[in-house]
Amino acid sequence: SPLTDALLPPMPSPAHYDFAGWYVGSVAVTADYVPTSNITLTARWSPTAYTIAYELNGGTLPDTAPKSYTVKSSTITLPTPTRTGYIFAGWYTTADYSGDSVAEIAAGTTGDELLYAKWARKINVTQENLETVDISGYEVIVVDTTSYISLKTLAEKLAQATNTITLDLSQTAWTVIDGDTSASNINYYTSYFANCTQLQTVILPDTLRTIGQYAFKGCTKLETIAIPDRSEEHTSELQS
C-alpha cells in the first residue's frame, strides 16, 4: 500500500539546512510511493537559501549582482553599483552608514543580508571650467584633463571647501607634485596643496615620479595618499 505522511514524517534539519525529502537511492519518495519489497529510506537536506537585498539610494546594480547565497557558497565579492554624478563609497549594513564598510560576504556566513549603498557627490574639473566651477558640497573632485591647469586656482578653490574632499588626480599626466624644502616658506606657489585643510584623500596619477617635501603641508585632515605602484621616487617626509 502507499506510504502515508505518518510514515514519512519530516526530519529535523541541521542548522542552515532545509529538509529536502526522503529518498530510496536516487528516487524521491512521495506519499503515493508503493514499495514492492523492503526499502531503506535516506533523508536529504539542502542548504538554506538566504537573500541578499540592496538599498541602492538612486544607484543601479550590474546584472550579475548576486541575490542569494547559502552556507556552502564561496566568498562573494559584492558588486559595484553606479550612479550618475556620484562615486560609489561602499556597502554598509546600517542605514546611517555607521560602522565599517563591507566588500564581501565571507564563506560560511548565514542569514539574510540587507546592504546600503553609500555615495559621494562628484564633479569633474577641467581646464575649461576651472575658473567658474563651484565645488561647494562635492565630496569627490576629479581633475579631468591631461592639459595645463592652474594649480593656484585649483588650490584656492580646495582651500575654501567646507566639507572633506577626495581629490582624484588619476586622469592627469603629472609627473611631479612640487613642494618647498623650507618649512617657513609654505604657500600655494611652491607647495601645490599646502593648507587645503579639507583634503582627506588624494589619488595620484600613475605617471607620477616625484612628490616634493611639504607638498601637503597644513592638510590637517589628510588621511590617505594613494601613490601609484609605478612611482619611482617620492619623499618619505610628507608633512601634514
CSV table of C-alpha atoms in Angstrom, one decimal:
chain,number,residue,atom,x,y,z
A,1,SER,CA,0.0,0.0,0.0
A,2,PRO,CA,1.1,3.6,-0.5
A,3,LEU,CA,3.2,5.3,2.2
A,4,THR,CA,1.4,7.8,4.3
A,5,ASP,CA,2.6,11.1,5.8
A,6,ALA,CA,2.5,9.4,9.2
A,7,LEU,CA,5.1,7.0,7.9
A,8,LEU,CA,7.1,9.8,6.2
A,9,PRO,CA,7.4,12.5,8.8
A,10,PRO,CA,9.7,15.5,8.1
A,11,MET,CA,13.0,15.2,9.7
A,12,PRO,CA,14.6,17.9,12.0
A,13,SER,CA,17.0,19.8,9.8
A,14,PRO,CA,20.6,20.6,10.7
A,15,ALA,CA,21.3,24.3,11.3
A,16,HIS,CA,21.2,26.3,8.0
A,17,TYR,CA,19.8,23.4,6.0
A,18,ASP,CA,16.2,22.5,4.9
A,19,PHE,CA,14.8,19.0,4.8
A,20,ALA,CA,14.6,18.0,1.1
A,21,GLY,CA,12.7,14.8,1.4
A,22,TRP,CA,13.1,11.0,1.7
A,23,TYR,CA,14.9,9.0,-1.0
A,24,VAL,CA,15.3,5.4,-2.0
A,25,GLY,CA,18.6,5.5,-3.7
A,26,SER,CA,18.2,8.4,-6.2
A,27,VAL,CA,14.4,8.2,-6.3
A,28,ALA,CA,12.4,10.8,-4.3
A,29,VAL,CA,9.7,9.1,-2.1
A,30,THR,CA,6.3,10.7,-2.1
A,31,ALA,CA,3.1,9.8,-0.2
A,32,ASP,CA,1.9,7.7,-3.1
A,33,TYR,CA,5.1,5.7,-3.3
A,34,VAL,CA,4.3,1.9,-3.2
A,35,PRO,CA,7.2,-0.2,-2.1
A,36,THR,CA,7.4,-3.7,-3.6
A,37,SER,CA,10.0,-5.0,-1.1
A,38,ASN,CA,11.8,-3.9,1.9
A,39,ILE,CA,13.3,-0.4,1.5
A,40,THR,CA,15.8,1.8,3.2
A,41,LEU,CA,14.8,5.5,3.4
A,42,THR,CA,17.5,8.1,3.3
A,43,ALA,CA,16.8,11.7,4.4
A,44,ARG,CA,18.3,14.5,2.3
A,45,TRP,CA,18.8,18.2,3.2
A,46,SER,CA,19.7,21.2,1.0
A,47,PRO,CA,21.4,24.4,2.2
A,48,THR,CA,19.0,27.1,3.2
A,49,ALA,CA,19.0,30.0,0.7
A,50,TYR,CA,19.5,33.4,2.2
A,51,THR,CA,18.6,36.6,0.4
A,52,ILE,CA,20.9,39.5,-0.4
A,53,ALA,CA,18.9,42.7,-0.7
A,54,TYR,CA,20.4,46.1,-1.8
A,55,GLU,CA,19.2,49.6,-0.8
A,56,LEU,CA,20.7,51.4,-3.8
A,57,ASN,CA,19.7,55.0,-2.9
A,58,GLY,CA,19.4,56.0,-6.5
A,59,GLY,CA,22.1,53.7,-8.0
A,60,THR,CA,21.9,50.8,-10.4
A,61,LEU,CA,23.2,47.3,-9.9
A,62,PRO,CA,25.1,45.3,-12.5
A,63,ASP,CA,23.0,42.5,-14.0
A,64,THR,CA,25.4,40.0,-12.4
A,65,ALA,CA,24.8,41.1,-8.8
A,66,PRO,CA,24.2,38.1,-6.6
A,67,LYS,CA,20.7,38.0,-4.9
A,68,SER,CA,21.1,34.9,-2.7
A,69,TYR,CA,23.7,32.6,-1.1
A,70,THR,CA,23.9,29.6,1.2
A,71,VAL,CA,26.3,28.4,3.9
A,72,LYS,CA,28.1,26.4,1.2
A,73,SER,CA,28.7,29.4,-1.0
A,74,SER,CA,32.2,30.5,-1.7
A,75,THR,CA,33.2,34.1,-0.6
A,76,ILE,CA,31.1,36.5,-2.5
A,77,THR,CA,32.7,39.8,-3.7
A,78,LEU,CA,29.9,42.4,-3.5
A,79,PRO,CA,29.1,44.3,-6.8
A,80,THR,CA,29.9,47.9,-7.6
A,81,PRO,CA,26.8,49.9,-8.4
A,82,THR,CA,26.8,53.0,-10.5
A,83,ARG,CA,25.0,56.4,-10.2
A,84,THR,CA,25.4,59.4,-12.5
A,85,GLY,CA,27.3,62.2,-10.8
A,86,TYR,CA,28.4,60.1,-7.9
A,87,ILE,CA,31.3,57.9,-6.8
A,88,PHE,CA,30.3,54.6,-5.0
A,89,ALA,CA,31.6,54.9,-1.4
A,90,GLY,CA,30.9,51.4,-0.2
A,91,TRP,CA,28.3,49.0,1.2
A,92,TYR,CA,27.1,49.3,4.8
A,93,THR,CA,24.9,47.1,6.9
A,94,THR,CA,23.3,50.2,8.6
A,95,ALA,CA,21.1,52.8,7.0
A,96,ASP,CA,23.2,55.6,8.6
A,97,TYR,CA,26.4,54.1,7.3
A,98,SER,CA,27.8,53.6,10.8
A,99,GLY,CA,30.5,51.0,11.3
A,100,ASP,CA,32.9,49.8,8.7
A,101,SER,CA,32.0,49.2,5.1
A,102,VAL,CA,31.8,45.7,3.8
A,103,ALA,CA,33.2,44.4,0.5
A,104,GLU,CA,32.3,40.7,0.6
A,105,ILE,CA,30.2,38.0,2.2
A,106,ALA,CA,32.6,35.5,3.6
A,107,ALA,CA,32.3,31.8,3.0
A,108,GLY,CA,30.3,30.2,5.9
A,109,THR,CA,28.2,33.3,6.6
A,110,THR,CA,24.5,32.7,7.2
A,111,GLY,CA,21.4,34.9,7.4
A,112,ASP,CA,19.6,37.3,5.1
A,113,GLU,CA,21.7,40.4,4.2
A,114,LEU,CA,20.5,43.9,3.7
A,115,LEU,CA,23.1,46.3,2.3
A,116,TYR,CA,23.0,50.0,1.9
A,117,ALA,CA,24.9,51.8,-0.8
A,118,LYS,CA,26.8,55.0,0.2
A,119,TRP,CA,27.6,57.6,-2.4
A,120,ALA,CA,29.9,60.6,-2.7
A,121,ARG,CA,28.9,63.5,-4.9
A,122,LYS,CA,31.4,64.0,-7.7
A,123,ILE,CA,32.3,66.9,-10.0
A,124,ASN,CA,34.8,66.9,-12.9
A,125,VAL,CA,37.2,69.9,-13.1
A,126,THR,CA,38.7,70.7,-16.4
A,127,GLN,CA,40.9,73.4,-17.9
A,128,GLU,CA,37.7,74.9,-19.4
A,129,ASN,CA,35.5,75.1,-16.3
A,130,LEU,CA,38.1,75.7,-13.6
A,131,GLU,CA,37.6,79.4,-13.3
A,132,THR,CA,33.8,79.2,-12.9
A,133,VAL,CA,33.2,75.8,-11.3
A,134,ASP,CA,31.7,75.8,-7.8
A,135,ILE,CA,32.9,72.8,-5.8
A,136,SER,CA,30.7,73.5,-2.8
A,137,GLY,CA,29.0,70.4,-1.5
A,138,TYR,CA,31.0,68.0,-3.7
A,139,GLU,CA,32.9,65.2,-1.9
A,140,VAL,CA,35.0,64.0,-4.9
A,141,ILE,CA,36.8,66.4,-7.1
A,142,VAL,CA,38.1,64.7,-10.3
A,143,VAL,CA,40.7,66.7,-12.2
A,144,ASP,CA,39.8,65.5,-15.7
A,145,THR,CA,42.5,66.8,-18.0
A,146,THR,CA,45.9,66.0,-19.2
A,147,SER,CA,46.5,69.6,-20.3
A,148,TYR,CA,47.8,72.5,-18.3
A,149,ILE,CA,45.6,73.6,-15.4
A,150,SER,CA,46.1,76.5,-13.0
A,151,LEU,CA,47.2,74.8,-9.8
A,152,LYS,CA,47.0,78.1,-7.9
A,153,THR,CA,43.3,78.4,-8.9
A,154,LEU,CA,42.6,74.8,-8.0
A,155,ALA,CA,44.3,75.0,-4.7
A,156,GLU,CA,42.4,78.2,-3.8
A,157,LYS,CA,39.1,76.5,-4.5
A,158,LEU,CA,40.1,73.5,-2.5
A,159,ALA,CA,41.2,75.7,0.4
A,160,GLN,CA,37.7,77.2,0.5
A,161,ALA,CA,35.8,73.9,0.8
A,162,THR,CA,33.7,73.3,3.8
A,163,ASN,CA,33.4,69.5,3.6
A,164,THR,CA,36.0,66.8,3.4
A,165,ILE,CA,37.2,66.0,-0.1
A,166,THR,CA,38.7,63.2,-2.1
A,167,LEU,CA,40.9,64.7,-4.8
A,168,ASP,CA,41.3,62.4,-7.8
A,169,LEU,CA,44.3,63.2,-10.0
A,170,SER,CA,44.4,59.9,-11.7
A,171,GLN,CA,43.3,61.4,-15.0
A,172,THR,CA,46.1,63.9,-15.2
A,173,ALA,CA,49.6,63.2,-16.6
A,174,TRP,CA,51.5,64.9,-13.8
A,175,THR,CA,55.0,63.7,-13.2
A,176,VAL,CA,55.8,65.9,-10.2
A,177,ILE,CA,53.9,67.3,-7.3
A,178,ASP,CA,56.2,70.1,-6.1
A,179,GLY,CA,56.9,71.3,-2.7
A,180,ASP,CA,59.2,73.8,-1.0
A,181,THR,CA,62.0,72.4,1.2
A,182,SER,CA,61.7,75.3,3.5
A,183,ALA,CA,59.1,74.8,6.2
A,184,SER,CA,58.9,78.6,6.8
A,185,ASN,CA,58.0,79.3,3.2
A,186,ILE,CA,54.8,77.4,2.5
A,187,ASN,CA,52.3,78.8,0.0
A,188,TYR,CA,50.3,77.8,-3.0
A,189,TYR,CA,53.0,78.6,-5.4
A,190,THR,CA,55.7,76.5,-4.0
A,191,SER,CA,53.7,73.7,-2.5
A,192,TYR,CA,50.7,72.6,-4.6
A,193,PHE,CA,48.2,71.7,-2.0
A,194,ALA,CA,49.5,73.3,1.2
A,195,ASN,CA,46.9,74.4,3.7
A,196,CYS,CA,44.0,72.7,1.9
A,197,THR,CA,42.6,71.6,5.2
A,198,GLN,CA,39.6,69.7,3.8
A,199,LEU,CA,41.6,67.3,1.8
A,200,GLN,CA,41.0,63.8,3.2
A,201,THR,CA,42.2,61.5,0.3
A,202,VAL,CA,44.4,62.2,-2.7
A,203,ILE,CA,44.6,59.8,-5.6
A,204,LEU,CA,47.7,60.3,-7.7
A,205,PRO,CA,48.3,59.5,-11.4
A,206,ASP,CA,50.4,56.6,-12.5
A,207,THR,CA,52.6,59.0,-14.4
A,208,LEU,CA,53.9,60.5,-11.1
A,209,ARG,CA,57.6,60.3,-10.3
A,210,THR,CA,58.2,62.8,-7.5
A,211,ILE,CA,56.4,64.2,-4.5
A,212,GLY,CA,58.1,67.3,-3.2
A,213,GLN,CA,58.7,67.7,0.5
A,214,TYR,CA,55.9,69.7,2.3
A,215,ALA,CA,53.7,69.4,-0.8
A,216,PHE,CA,50.7,68.7,1.5
A,217,LYS,CA,51.9,70.8,4.5
A,218,GLY,CA,48.9,72.0,6.6
A,219,CYS,CA,46.4,69.5,5.2
A,220,THR,CA,45.3,68.6,8.7
A,221,LYS,CA,42.5,66.2,7.6
A,222,LEU,CA,44.6,64.3,5.1
A,223,GLU,CA,44.3,60.5,5.8
A,224,THR,CA,45.3,58.8,2.6
A,225,ILE,CA,47.6,59.5,-0.4
A,226,ALA,CA,47.2,56.7,-3.0
A,227,ILE,CA,50.6,56.5,-4.6
A,228,PRO,CA,50.7,54.5,-7.8
A,229,ASP,CA,53.0,51.5,-8.0
A,230,ARG,CA,54.9,53.0,-10.9
A,231,SER,CA,56.2,55.9,-8.9
A,232,GLU,CA,60.0,55.7,-8.9
A,233,GLU,CA,60.7,58.5,-6.4
A,234,HIS,CA,58.9,60.1,-3.5
A,235,THR,CA,60.0,61.7,-0.3
A,236,SER,CA,59.5,59.9,3.0
A,237,GLU,CA,59.0,63.2,4.7
A,238,LEU,CA,55.4,64.2,3.7
A,239,GLN,CA,54.2,66.7,6.2
A,240,SER,CA,50.6,67.3,7.3
